[in-house]
PDB file of C-alpha atoms in Angstrom:
ATOM      1  CA  UNK A   1      -3.183 -22.825   4.384  1.00 47.00           C
ATOM      2  CA  UNK A   2      -6.531 -24.342   5.307  1.00 47.00           C
ATOM      3  CA  UNK A   3      -8.690 -26.485   3.063  1.00 47.00           C
ATOM      4  CA  UNK A   4     -11.488 -24.423   1.509  1.00 55.00           C
ATOM      5  CA  UNK A   5     -14.108 -26.101  -0.654  1.00 54.00           C
ATOM      6  CA  UNK A   6     -16.254 -22.990  -0.955  1.00 65.00           C
ATOM      7  CA  UNK A   7     -14.268 -21.335  -3.769  1.00 67.00           C
ATOM      8  CA  UNK A   8     -16.527 -22.663  -6.581  1.00 72.00           C
ATOM      9  CA  UNK A   9     -19.586 -21.605  -4.591  1.00 72.00           C
ATOM     10  CA  UNK A  10     -18.086 -18.145  -4.127  1.00 71.00           C
ATOM     11  CA  UNK A  11     -17.387 -17.871  -7.853  1.00 72.00           C
ATOM     12  CA  UNK A  12     -20.980 -18.856  -8.643  1.00 74.00           C
ATOM     13  CA  UNK A  13     -22.271 -16.406  -6.044  1.00 74.00           C
ATOM     14  CA  UNK A  14     -20.201 -13.602  -7.553  1.00 73.00           C
ATOM     15  CA  UNK A  15     -21.480 -14.447 -11.054  1.00 76.00           C
ATOM     16  CA  UNK A  16     -25.089 -14.584  -9.891  1.00 75.00           C
ATOM     17  CA  UNK A  17     -24.674 -11.364  -7.949  1.00 75.00           C
ATOM     18  CA  UNK A  18     -23.253  -9.616 -11.023  1.00 77.00           C
ATOM     19  CA  UNK A  19     -26.286 -10.714 -13.036  1.00 78.00           C
ATOM     20  CA  UNK A  20     -28.582  -9.388 -10.314  1.00 77.00           C
ATOM     21  CA  UNK A  21     -26.804  -6.042 -10.219  1.00 76.00           C
ATOM     22  CA  UNK A  22     -26.946  -5.758 -14.021  1.00 76.00           C
ATOM     23  CA  UNK A  23     -30.677  -6.508 -13.986  1.00 75.00           C
ATOM     24  CA  UNK A  24     -31.275  -3.939 -11.267  1.00 76.00           C
ATOM     25  CA  UNK A  25     -29.318  -1.355 -13.235  1.00 74.00           C
ATOM     26  CA  UNK A  26     -31.422  -2.069 -16.332  1.00 73.00           C
ATOM     27  CA  UNK A  27     -34.598  -1.691 -14.265  1.00 72.00           C
ATOM     28  CA  UNK A  28     -33.286   1.555 -12.824  1.00 71.00           C
ATOM     29  CA  UNK A  29     -32.623   2.934 -16.300  1.00 72.00           C
ATOM     30  CA  UNK A  30     -36.020   1.792 -17.546  1.00 68.00           C
ATOM     31  CA  UNK A  31     -37.839   3.566 -14.702  1.00 69.00           C
ATOM     32  CA  UNK A  32     -35.781   6.745 -14.859  1.00 68.00           C
ATOM     33  CA  UNK A  33     -38.630   8.564 -16.636  1.00 69.00           C
ATOM     34  CA  UNK A  34     -41.030   7.924 -13.755  1.00 63.00           C
ATOM     35  CA  UNK A  35     -41.506  11.037 -11.715  1.00 65.00           C
ATOM     36  CA  UNK A  36     -42.602  11.567  -8.179  1.00 69.00           C
ATOM     37  CA  UNK A  37     -40.963  11.888  -4.826  1.00 70.00           C
ATOM     38  CA  UNK A  38     -41.394   8.225  -3.867  1.00 70.00           C
ATOM     39  CA  UNK A  39     -39.996   7.039  -7.222  1.00 70.00           C
ATOM     40  CA  UNK A  40     -36.993   9.342  -6.843  1.00 73.00           C
ATOM     41  CA  UNK A  41     -36.373   8.108  -3.301  1.00 74.00           C
ATOM     42  CA  UNK A  42     -36.666   4.485  -4.411  1.00 72.00           C
ATOM     43  CA  UNK A  43     -34.219   5.057  -7.276  1.00 73.00           C
ATOM     44  CA  UNK A  44     -31.746   6.804  -4.957  1.00 76.00           C
ATOM     45  CA  UNK A  45     -32.000   3.948  -2.458  1.00 77.00           C
ATOM     46  CA  UNK A  46     -31.534   1.371  -5.233  1.00 76.00           C
ATOM     47  CA  UNK A  47     -28.525   3.243  -6.627  1.00 78.00           C
ATOM     48  CA  UNK A  48     -26.964   3.283  -3.176  1.00 80.00           C
ATOM     49  CA  UNK A  49     -27.566  -0.446  -2.741  1.00 78.00           C
ATOM     50  CA  UNK A  50     -26.151  -1.179  -6.195  1.00 79.00           C
ATOM     51  CA  UNK A  51     -22.998   0.785  -5.409  1.00 81.00           C
ATOM     52  CA  UNK A  52     -22.541  -1.205  -2.206  1.00 81.00           C
ATOM     53  CA  UNK A  53     -23.215  -4.462  -4.062  1.00 79.00           C
ATOM     54  CA  UNK A  54     -20.586  -3.629  -6.691  1.00 81.00           C
ATOM     55  CA  UNK A  55     -18.071  -2.962  -3.919  1.00 83.00           C
ATOM     56  CA  UNK A  56     -18.864  -6.300  -2.275  1.00 82.00           C
ATOM     57  CA  UNK A  57     -18.494  -8.074  -5.626  1.00 81.00           C
ATOM     58  CA  UNK A  58     -15.060  -6.519  -6.069  1.00 85.00           C
ATOM     59  CA  UNK A  59     -14.011  -7.725  -2.610  1.00 86.00           C
ATOM     60  CA  UNK A  60     -15.322 -11.257  -3.257  1.00 82.00           C
ATOM     61  CA  UNK A  61     -13.548 -11.408  -6.621  1.00 84.00           C
ATOM     62  CA  UNK A  62     -10.297 -10.313  -5.017  1.00 89.00           C
ATOM     63  CA  UNK A  63     -10.658 -13.017  -2.360  1.00 88.00           C
ATOM     64  CA  UNK A  64     -11.270 -15.709  -4.991  1.00 86.00           C
ATOM     65  CA  UNK A  65      -8.339 -14.467  -7.080  1.00 90.00           C
ATOM     66  CA  UNK A  66      -6.005 -14.412  -4.058  1.00 93.00           C
ATOM     67  CA  UNK A  67      -7.068 -17.885  -2.941  1.00 91.00           C
ATOM     68  CA  UNK A  68      -6.565 -19.257  -6.458  1.00 92.00           C
ATOM     69  CA  UNK A  69      -3.075 -17.775  -6.623  1.00 95.00           C
ATOM     70  CA  UNK A  70      -2.282 -19.246  -3.222  1.00 95.00           C
ATOM     71  CA  UNK A  71      -3.402 -22.733  -4.304  1.00 93.00           C
ATOM     72  CA  UNK A  72      -1.414 -22.466  -7.531  1.00 94.00           C
ATOM     73  CA  UNK A  73       1.740 -21.461  -5.644  1.00 96.00           C
ATOM     74  CA  UNK A  74       1.385 -24.309  -3.149  1.00 94.00           C
ATOM     75  CA  UNK A  75       0.806 -26.810  -5.969  1.00 92.00           C
ATOM     76  CA  UNK A  76       3.786 -25.473  -7.924  1.00 94.00           C
ATOM     77  CA  UNK A  77       6.031 -25.719  -4.868  1.00 95.00           C
ATOM     78  CA  UNK A  78       4.893 -29.296  -4.169  1.00 92.00           C
ATOM     79  CA  UNK A  79       5.487 -30.411  -7.767  1.00 92.00           C
ATOM     80  CA  UNK A  80       8.942 -28.785  -7.855  1.00 94.00           C
ATOM     81  CA  UNK A  81       9.966 -30.217  -4.476  1.00 95.00           C
ATOM     82  CA  UNK A  82       8.552 -33.714  -5.005  1.00 93.00           C
ATOM     83  CA  UNK A  83       8.194 -34.381  -8.746  1.00 93.00           C
ATOM     84  CA  UNK A  84       8.009 -38.189  -8.504  1.00 95.00           C
ATOM     85  CA  UNK A  85       5.310 -38.052  -5.860  1.00 94.00           C
ATOM     86  CA  UNK A  86       3.347 -35.620  -8.051  1.00 92.00           C
ATOM     87  CA  UNK A  87       3.741 -37.947 -11.055  1.00 93.00           C
ATOM     88  CA  UNK A  88       2.533 -40.876  -8.952  1.00 94.00           C
ATOM     89  CA  UNK A  89      -0.500 -38.962  -7.726  1.00 93.00           C
ATOM     90  CA  UNK A  90      -1.338 -37.809 -11.271  1.00 92.00           C
ATOM     91  CA  UNK A  91      -0.985 -41.375 -12.574  1.00 95.00           C
ATOM     92  CA  UNK A  92      -3.224 -42.715  -9.807  1.00 95.00           C
ATOM     93  CA  UNK A  93      -5.889 -40.100 -10.441  1.00 94.00           C
ATOM     94  CA  UNK A  94      -5.682 -40.755 -14.196  1.00 93.00           C
ATOM     95  CA  UNK A  95      -6.061 -44.495 -13.658  1.00 93.00           C
ATOM     96  CA  UNK A  96      -9.021 -43.996 -11.346  1.00 94.00           C
ATOM     97  CA  UNK A  97     -10.737 -41.649 -13.804  1.00 93.00           C
ATOM     98  CA  UNK A  98     -10.017 -44.079 -16.643  1.00 91.00           C
ATOM     99  CA  UNK A  99     -11.626 -46.922 -14.720  1.00 91.00           C
ATOM    100  CA  UNK A 100     -14.653 -44.823 -13.842  1.00 91.00           C
ATOM    101  CA  UNK A 101     -15.122 -43.568 -17.410  1.00 91.00           C
ATOM    102  CA  UNK A 102     -14.417 -46.846 -19.206  1.00 85.00           C
ATOM    103  CA  UNK A 103     -17.381 -48.418 -20.979  1.00 84.00           C
ATOM    104  CA  UNK A 104     -18.772 -51.418 -19.174  1.00 77.00           C
ATOM    105  CA  UNK A 105     -19.557 -54.725 -20.855  1.00 66.00           C
ATOM    106  CA  UNK A 106     -23.144 -55.148 -21.976  1.00 58.00           C
ATOM    107  CA  UNK A 107     -25.284 -57.418 -19.863  1.00 57.00           C
ATOM    108  CA  UNK A 108     -28.290 -58.926 -21.486  1.00 55.00           C
TER     109      UNK A 108
END
């Protein structure tokens, strides 16, 4: 498994893309009473693009879900195979976070 730091960015992209698709669908519904050949063509084109966008969102979500499962399985295997090493790592991270979050003495 390779290191991939883009998972949070992908999740944000998927969320933003969903919002965009929802907004476009609302706009499409709002303009459905407009008549005319160009309006009908534009709506048909937009509907086609929205369908493609929804498909791409589904693929991206599946990728994120699969990658998350993969990371969870690797972590679970590591903790089960080397529990003391995992405890040591967790203690070290906890200590580091505690030091970083601890209030500092006031300097006047």
